[in-house]
CSV table of C-alpha atoms in Angstrom, one decimal:
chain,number,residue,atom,x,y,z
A,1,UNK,CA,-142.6,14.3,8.5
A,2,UNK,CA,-140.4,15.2,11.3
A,3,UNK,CA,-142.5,17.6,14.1
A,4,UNK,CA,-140.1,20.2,13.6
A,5,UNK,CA,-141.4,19.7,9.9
A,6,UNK,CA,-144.8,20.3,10.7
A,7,UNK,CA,-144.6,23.0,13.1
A,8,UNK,CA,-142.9,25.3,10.4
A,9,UNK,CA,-145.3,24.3,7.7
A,10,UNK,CA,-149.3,24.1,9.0
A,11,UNK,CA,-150.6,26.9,11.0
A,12,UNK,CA,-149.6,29.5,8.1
A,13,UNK,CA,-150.7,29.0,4.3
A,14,UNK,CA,-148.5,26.8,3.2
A,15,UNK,CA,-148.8,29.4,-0.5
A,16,UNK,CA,-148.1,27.4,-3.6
A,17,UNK,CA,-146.5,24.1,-3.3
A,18,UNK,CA,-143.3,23.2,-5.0
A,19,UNK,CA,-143.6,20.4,-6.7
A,20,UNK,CA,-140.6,18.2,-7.9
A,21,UNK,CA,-140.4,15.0,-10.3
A,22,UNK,CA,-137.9,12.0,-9.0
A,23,UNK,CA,-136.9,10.4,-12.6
A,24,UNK,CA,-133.5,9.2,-11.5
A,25,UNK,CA,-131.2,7.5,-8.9
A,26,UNK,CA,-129.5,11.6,-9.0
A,27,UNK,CA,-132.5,12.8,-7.6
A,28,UNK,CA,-132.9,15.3,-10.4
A,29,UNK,CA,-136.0,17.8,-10.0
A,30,UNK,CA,-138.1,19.5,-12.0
A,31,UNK,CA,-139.7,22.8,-10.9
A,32,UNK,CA,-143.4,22.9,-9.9
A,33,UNK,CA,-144.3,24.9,-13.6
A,34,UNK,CA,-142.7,22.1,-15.7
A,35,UNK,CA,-144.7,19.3,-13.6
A,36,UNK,CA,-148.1,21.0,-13.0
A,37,UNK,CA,-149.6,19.9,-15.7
A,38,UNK,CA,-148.9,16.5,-15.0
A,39,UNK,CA,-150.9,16.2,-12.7
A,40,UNK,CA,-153.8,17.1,-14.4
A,41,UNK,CA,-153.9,13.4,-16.0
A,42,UNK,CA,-155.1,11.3,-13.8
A,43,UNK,CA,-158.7,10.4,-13.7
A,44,UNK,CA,-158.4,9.2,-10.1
A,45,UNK,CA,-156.5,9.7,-6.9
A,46,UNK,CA,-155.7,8.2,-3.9
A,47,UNK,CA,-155.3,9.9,-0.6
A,48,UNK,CA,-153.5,8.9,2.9
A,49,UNK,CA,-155.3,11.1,5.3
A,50,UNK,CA,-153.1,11.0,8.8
A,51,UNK,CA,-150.4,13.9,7.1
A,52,UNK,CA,-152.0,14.5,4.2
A,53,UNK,CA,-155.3,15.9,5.1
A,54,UNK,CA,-155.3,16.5,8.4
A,55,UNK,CA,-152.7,16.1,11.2
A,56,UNK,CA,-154.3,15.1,14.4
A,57,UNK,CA,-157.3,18.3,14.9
A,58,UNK,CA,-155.2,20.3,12.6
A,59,UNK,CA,-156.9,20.6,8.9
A,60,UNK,CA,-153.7,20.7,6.2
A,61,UNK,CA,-154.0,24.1,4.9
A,62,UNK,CA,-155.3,24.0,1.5
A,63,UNK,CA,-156.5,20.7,1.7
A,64,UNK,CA,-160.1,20.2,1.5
A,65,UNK,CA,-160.1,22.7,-1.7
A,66,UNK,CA,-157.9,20.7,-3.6
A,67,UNK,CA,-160.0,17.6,-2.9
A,68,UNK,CA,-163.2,19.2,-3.9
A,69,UNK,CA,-161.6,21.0,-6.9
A,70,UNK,CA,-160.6,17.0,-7.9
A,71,UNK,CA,-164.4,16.4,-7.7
A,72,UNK,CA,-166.1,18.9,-9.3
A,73,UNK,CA,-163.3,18.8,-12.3
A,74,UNK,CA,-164.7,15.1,-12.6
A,75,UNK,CA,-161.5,13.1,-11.0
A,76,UNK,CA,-162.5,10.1,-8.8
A,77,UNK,CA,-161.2,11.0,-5.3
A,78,UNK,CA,-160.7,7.9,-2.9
A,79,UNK,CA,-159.1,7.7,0.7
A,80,UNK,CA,-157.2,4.5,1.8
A,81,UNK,CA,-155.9,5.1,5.6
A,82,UNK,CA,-154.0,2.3,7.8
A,83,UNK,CA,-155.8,3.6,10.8
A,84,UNK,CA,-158.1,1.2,11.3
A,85,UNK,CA,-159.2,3.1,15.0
A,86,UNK,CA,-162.7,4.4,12.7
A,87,UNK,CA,-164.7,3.3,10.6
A,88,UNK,CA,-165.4,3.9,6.9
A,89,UNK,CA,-169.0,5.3,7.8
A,90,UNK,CA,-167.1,7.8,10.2
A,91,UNK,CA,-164.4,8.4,8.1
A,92,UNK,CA,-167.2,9.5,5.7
A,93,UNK,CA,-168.9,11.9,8.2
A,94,UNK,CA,-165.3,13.4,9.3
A,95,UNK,CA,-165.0,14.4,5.8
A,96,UNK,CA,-168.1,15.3,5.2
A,97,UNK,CA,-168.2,17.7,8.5
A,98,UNK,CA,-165.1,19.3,7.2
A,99,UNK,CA,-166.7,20.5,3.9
A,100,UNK,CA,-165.7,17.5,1.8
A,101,UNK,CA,-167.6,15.7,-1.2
A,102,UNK,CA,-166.7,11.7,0.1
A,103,UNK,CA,-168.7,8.9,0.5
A,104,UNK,CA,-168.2,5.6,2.4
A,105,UNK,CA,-168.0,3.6,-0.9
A,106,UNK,CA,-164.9,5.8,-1.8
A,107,UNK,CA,-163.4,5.1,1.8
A,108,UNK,CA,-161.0,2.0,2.1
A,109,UNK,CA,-159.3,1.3,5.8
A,110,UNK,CA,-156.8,-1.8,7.3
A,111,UNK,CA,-159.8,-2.8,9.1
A,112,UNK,CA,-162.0,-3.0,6.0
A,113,UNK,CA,-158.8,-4.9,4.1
A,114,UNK,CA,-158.5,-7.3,6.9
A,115,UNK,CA,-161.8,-8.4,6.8
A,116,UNK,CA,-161.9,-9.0,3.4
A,117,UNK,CA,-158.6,-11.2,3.5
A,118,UNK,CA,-159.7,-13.1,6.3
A,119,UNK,CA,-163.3,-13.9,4.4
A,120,UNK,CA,-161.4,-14.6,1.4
A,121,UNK,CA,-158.9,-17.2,2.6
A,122,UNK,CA,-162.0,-19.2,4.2
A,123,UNK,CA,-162.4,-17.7,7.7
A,124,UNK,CA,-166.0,-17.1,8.2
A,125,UNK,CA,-168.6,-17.5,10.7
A,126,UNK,CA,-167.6,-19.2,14.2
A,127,UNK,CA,-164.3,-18.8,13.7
A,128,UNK,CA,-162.3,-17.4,16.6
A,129,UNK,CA,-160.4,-14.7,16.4
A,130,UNK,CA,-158.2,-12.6,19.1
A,131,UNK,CA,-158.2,-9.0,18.2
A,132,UNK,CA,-156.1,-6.3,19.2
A,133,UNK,CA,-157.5,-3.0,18.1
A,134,UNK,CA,-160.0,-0.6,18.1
A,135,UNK,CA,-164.1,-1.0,17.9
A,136,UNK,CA,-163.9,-0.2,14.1
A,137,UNK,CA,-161.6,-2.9,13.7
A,138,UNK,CA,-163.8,-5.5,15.8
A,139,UNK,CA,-167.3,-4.2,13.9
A,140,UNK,CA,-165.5,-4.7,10.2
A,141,UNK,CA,-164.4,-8.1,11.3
A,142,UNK,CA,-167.7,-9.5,12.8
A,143,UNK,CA,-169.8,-8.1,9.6
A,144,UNK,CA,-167.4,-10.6,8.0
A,145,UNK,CA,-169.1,-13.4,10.2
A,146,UNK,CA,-166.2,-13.9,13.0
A,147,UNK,CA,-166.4,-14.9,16.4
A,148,UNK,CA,-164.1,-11.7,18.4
A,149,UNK,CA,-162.6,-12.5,21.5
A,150,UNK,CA,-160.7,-9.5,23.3
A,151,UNK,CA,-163.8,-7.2,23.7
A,152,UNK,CA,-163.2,-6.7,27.6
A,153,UNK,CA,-159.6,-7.2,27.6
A,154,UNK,CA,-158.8,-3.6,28.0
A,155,UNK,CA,-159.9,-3.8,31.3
A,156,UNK,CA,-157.4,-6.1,33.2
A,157,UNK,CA,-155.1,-3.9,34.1
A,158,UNK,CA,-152.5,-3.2,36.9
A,159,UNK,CA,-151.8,-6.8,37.1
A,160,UNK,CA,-148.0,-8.5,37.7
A,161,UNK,CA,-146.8,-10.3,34.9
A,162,UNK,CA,-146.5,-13.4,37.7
A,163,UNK,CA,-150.5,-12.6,38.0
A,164,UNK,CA,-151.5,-12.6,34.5
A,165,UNK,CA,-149.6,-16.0,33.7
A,166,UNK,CA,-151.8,-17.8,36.0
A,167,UNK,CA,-155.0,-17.1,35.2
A,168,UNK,CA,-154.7,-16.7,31.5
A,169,UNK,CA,-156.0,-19.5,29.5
A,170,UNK,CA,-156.0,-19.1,26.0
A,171,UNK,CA,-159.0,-20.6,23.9
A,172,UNK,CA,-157.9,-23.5,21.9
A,173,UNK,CA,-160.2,-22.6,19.2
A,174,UNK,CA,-158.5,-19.2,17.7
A,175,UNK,CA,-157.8,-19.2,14.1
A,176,UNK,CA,-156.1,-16.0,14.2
A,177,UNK,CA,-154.5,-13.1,16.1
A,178,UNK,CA,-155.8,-9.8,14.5
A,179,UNK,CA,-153.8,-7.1,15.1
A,180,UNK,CA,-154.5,-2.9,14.7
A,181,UNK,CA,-153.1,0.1,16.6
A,182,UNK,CA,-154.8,0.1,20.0
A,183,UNK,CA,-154.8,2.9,22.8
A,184,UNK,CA,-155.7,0.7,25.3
A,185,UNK,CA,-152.8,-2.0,24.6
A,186,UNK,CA,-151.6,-3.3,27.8
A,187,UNK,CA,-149.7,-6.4,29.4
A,188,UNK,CA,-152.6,-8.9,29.1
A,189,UNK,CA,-153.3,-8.5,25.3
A,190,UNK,CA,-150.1,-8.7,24.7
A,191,UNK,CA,-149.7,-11.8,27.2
A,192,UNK,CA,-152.7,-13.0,25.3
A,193,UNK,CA,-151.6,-12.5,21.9
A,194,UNK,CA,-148.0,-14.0,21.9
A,195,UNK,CA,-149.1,-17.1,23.8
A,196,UNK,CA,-151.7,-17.7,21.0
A,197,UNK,CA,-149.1,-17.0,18.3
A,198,UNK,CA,-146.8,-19.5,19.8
A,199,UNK,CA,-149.5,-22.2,18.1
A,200,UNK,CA,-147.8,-22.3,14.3
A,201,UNK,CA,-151.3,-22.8,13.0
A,202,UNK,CA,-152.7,-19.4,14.6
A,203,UNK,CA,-152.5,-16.8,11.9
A,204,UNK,CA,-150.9,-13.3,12.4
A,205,UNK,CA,-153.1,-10.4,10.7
A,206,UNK,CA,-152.1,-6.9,10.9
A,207,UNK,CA,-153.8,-4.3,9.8
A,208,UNK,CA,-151.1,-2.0,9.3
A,209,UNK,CA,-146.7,-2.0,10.1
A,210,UNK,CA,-146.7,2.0,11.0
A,211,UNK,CA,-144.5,2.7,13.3
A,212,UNK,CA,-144.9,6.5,14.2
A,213,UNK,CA,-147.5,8.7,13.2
A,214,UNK,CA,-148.1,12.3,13.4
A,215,UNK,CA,-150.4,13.8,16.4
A,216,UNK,CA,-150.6,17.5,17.5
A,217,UNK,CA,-147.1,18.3,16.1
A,218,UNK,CA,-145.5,15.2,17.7
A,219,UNK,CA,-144.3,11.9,16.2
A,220,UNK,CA,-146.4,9.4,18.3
A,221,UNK,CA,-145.6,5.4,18.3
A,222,UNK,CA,-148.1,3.4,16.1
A,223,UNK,CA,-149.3,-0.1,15.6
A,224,UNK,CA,-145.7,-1.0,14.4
A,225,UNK,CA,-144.6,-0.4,17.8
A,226,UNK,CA,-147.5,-2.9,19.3
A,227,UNK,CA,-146.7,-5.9,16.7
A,228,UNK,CA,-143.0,-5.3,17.6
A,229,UNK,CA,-143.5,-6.2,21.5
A,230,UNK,CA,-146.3,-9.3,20.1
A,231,UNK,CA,-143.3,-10.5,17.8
A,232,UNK,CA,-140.9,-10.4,20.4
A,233,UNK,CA,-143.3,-12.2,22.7
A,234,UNK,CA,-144.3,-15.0,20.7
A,235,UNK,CA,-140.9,-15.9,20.2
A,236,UNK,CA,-139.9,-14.2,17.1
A,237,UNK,CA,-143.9,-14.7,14.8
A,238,UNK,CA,-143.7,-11.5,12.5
A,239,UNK,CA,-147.3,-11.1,10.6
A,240,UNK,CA,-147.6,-13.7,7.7
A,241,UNK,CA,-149.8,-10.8,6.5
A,242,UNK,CA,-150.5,-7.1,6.2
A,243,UNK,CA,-153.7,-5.9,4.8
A,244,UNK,CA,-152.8,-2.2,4.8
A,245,UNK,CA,-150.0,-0.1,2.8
A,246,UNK,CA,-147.8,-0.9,1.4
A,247,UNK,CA,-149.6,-4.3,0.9
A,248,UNK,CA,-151.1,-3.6,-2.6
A,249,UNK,CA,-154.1,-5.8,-2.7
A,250,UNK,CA,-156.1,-3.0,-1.3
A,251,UNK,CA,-155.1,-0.7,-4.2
A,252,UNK,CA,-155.7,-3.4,-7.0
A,253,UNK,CA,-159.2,-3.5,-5.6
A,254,UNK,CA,-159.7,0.0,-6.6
A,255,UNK,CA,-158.6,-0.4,-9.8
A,256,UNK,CA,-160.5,-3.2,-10.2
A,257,UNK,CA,-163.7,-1.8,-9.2
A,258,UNK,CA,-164.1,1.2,-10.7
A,259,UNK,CA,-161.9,-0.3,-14.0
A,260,UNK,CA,-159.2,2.5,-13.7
A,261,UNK,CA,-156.4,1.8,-15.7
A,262,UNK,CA,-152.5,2.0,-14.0
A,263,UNK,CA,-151.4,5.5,-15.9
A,264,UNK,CA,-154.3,7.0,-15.1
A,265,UNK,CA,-154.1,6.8,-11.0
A,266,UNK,CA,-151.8,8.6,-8.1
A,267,UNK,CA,-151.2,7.6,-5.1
A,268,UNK,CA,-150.5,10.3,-2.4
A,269,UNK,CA,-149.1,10.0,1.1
A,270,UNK,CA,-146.7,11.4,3.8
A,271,UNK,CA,-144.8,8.2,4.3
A,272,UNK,CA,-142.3,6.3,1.7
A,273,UNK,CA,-142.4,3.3,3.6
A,274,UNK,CA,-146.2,2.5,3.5
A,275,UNK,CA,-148.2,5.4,0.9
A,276,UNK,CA,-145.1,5.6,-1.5
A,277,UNK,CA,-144.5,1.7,-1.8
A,278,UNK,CA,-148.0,1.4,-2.0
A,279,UNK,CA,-148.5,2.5,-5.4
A,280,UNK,CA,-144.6,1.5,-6.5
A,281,UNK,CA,-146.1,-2.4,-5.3
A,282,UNK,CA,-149.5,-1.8,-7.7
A,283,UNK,CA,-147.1,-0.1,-10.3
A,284,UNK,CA,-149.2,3.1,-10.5
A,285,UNK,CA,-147.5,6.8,-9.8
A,286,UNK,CA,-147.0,8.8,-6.6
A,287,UNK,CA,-146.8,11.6,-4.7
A,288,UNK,CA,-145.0,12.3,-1.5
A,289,UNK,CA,-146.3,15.5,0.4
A,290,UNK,CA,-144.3,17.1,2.7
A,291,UNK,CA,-147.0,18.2,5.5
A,292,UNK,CA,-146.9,14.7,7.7
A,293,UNK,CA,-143.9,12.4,8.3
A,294,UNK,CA,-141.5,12.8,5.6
A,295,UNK,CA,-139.0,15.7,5.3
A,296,UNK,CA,-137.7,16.5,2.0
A,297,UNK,CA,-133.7,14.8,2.5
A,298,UNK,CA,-135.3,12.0,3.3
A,299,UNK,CA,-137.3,11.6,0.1
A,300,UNK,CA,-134.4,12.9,-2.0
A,301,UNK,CA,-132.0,10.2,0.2
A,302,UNK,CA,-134.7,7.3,-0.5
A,303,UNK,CA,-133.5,4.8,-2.4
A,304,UNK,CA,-134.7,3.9,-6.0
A,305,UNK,CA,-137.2,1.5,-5.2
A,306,UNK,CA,-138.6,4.2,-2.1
A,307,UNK,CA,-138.4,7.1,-4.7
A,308,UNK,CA,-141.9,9.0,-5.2
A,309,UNK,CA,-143.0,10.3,-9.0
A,310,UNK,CA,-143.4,13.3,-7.6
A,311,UNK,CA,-142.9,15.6,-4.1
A,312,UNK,CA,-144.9,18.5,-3.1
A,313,UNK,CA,-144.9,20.2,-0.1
A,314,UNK,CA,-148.8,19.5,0.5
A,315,UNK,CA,-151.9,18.9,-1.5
A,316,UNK,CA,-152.5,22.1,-2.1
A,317,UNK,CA,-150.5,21.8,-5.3
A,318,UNK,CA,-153.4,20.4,-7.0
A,319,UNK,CA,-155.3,23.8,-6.1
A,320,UNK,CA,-152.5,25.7,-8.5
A,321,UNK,CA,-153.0,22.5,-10.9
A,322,UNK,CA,-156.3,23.3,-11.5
């Protein structure tokens, strides 16, 4: 959503949602009475959380009751976010703190996905690896057995580019470049990344392509931003891969787990470009919500392939649902 989006929808109760089906290139919309009931079949659901639960500190109003009510009317209730800045464990404890049922094994993150690729395309102990990210990201990558070089890197800072050149020496031994949003990105990890990228046989992992996210009523650059200045400075290497929406794998692994069929799961996020194509990529149904990134002419101006099974101003429809 835009922030003048979010600054005239949370901080009052957002009352009950209006809720809108997207069946055709027209953008024709049902009312919120004709589509309630939809909603009610699904045995499972799958929640963003940056927009859709919470923006920044703020709690979405109406939020944690409609994920509760999901539980205790038997729906399985899972959380895939691309922030990989956290772990699942305390992901599961923010939830938790905040008065709802979730457990880590319900909790899937870009840190988590990347791990998992990188262990399942034969990257495994010893291998190098330059990271770019958060601790969570660097924990989720050495429980898959990798060697993590870029602990420490946050530190060298205030240096001339001239300066960092020179005393940069880039191990010949990295497999890969993994990439996450990072608040300490500065000149040397990015002097560090690109030169190893400039190697064709170095992968590029990110964990995510966001590009803004929404923090304290603003719009705030994400880890799209950061791969954007790497890309440049490697001389044009875009990822070969990203583990996070709207990469479906991560999806497809819920399915598969816990044996859900297609018709029976939603995906629900803030964004079209990552939650939305998401599920559209896994071929299950979605809902946009209106309480992070998205506005509503934006969704109705999406084209087909970006177009939602559904809008609602917030999660809080699923409290009228029910």
């Amino acid at each position: 959503m835009s922030a003048r989006t979010f600054v005239a929808g949370v901080g009052v109760a957002i009352g009950v949602a209006t809720l809108y089906a997207l069946r055709s290139r027209q953008r024709k919309c049902k009312t919120a009475e004709q589509n309630l009931t939809a909603l009610t079949q699904y045995d499972a659901v799958v929640f963003d959380l940056d927009g859709v639960v919470w923006e920044g500190h703020i709690i979405i109003p109406g939020a944690i009751d409609a994920l509760n009510t999901l539980i205790e009317k038997g729906r399985k209730v899972f959380f895939f976010t691309n922030n990989a800045g956290a772990s699942r464990q305390e992901y599961a404890q923010k939830l938790q703190k905040i008065g709802v049922h979730a457990s880590e094994s319900n909790i899937y993150t870009s840190a988590f996905c990347a791990a998992l690729y990188l262990q399942t395309h034969n990257y495994g102990k010893n291998d190098k690896v330059y990271v770019i990210g958060a601790p969570a990201l660097f924990d989720e990558l050495e429980a898959a057995g990798l060697t993590c070089l870029g602990h420490d890197d946050h530190t060298i800072t205030n240096i001339p580019l001239i300066d960092i050149s020179s005393r940069i020496t880039v191990d010949p031994n990295i497999r890969a470049v993994v990439m996450g949003f990072d608040y300490r990105f500065n000149l040397y990890k990015l002097s560090y990344a690109s030169l190893s990228l400039q190697q064709p046989n170095v992968l590029f992992v990110a964990t995510n392509p966001d590009k803004q996210f929404p923090s304290n009523g603003k719009i705030m650059p994400g880890n799209g931003s950061f791969l954007s200045a790497v890309q440049t400075g490697s001389g044009g290497r875009a990822p070969d891969v990203v583990c996070g929406k709207p990469n479906p794998t991560g999806l497809q692994m819920i399915l598969d787990t816990f044996s859900i069929p297609k018709n029976k799961l939603l995906m629900v996020g803030d964004r079209l470009d990552t939650d939305i194509l998401f599920g559209i990529g896994c071929g299950v149904d979605t809902m946009l919500v209106l309480s992070g990134c998205t506005t509503a002419s934006e969704a109705h101006a999406a084209s087909r392939n970006h177009q939602p099974t559904f809008i609602a101003n917030s999660i809080d429809v699923f409290n009228q649902a029910f």
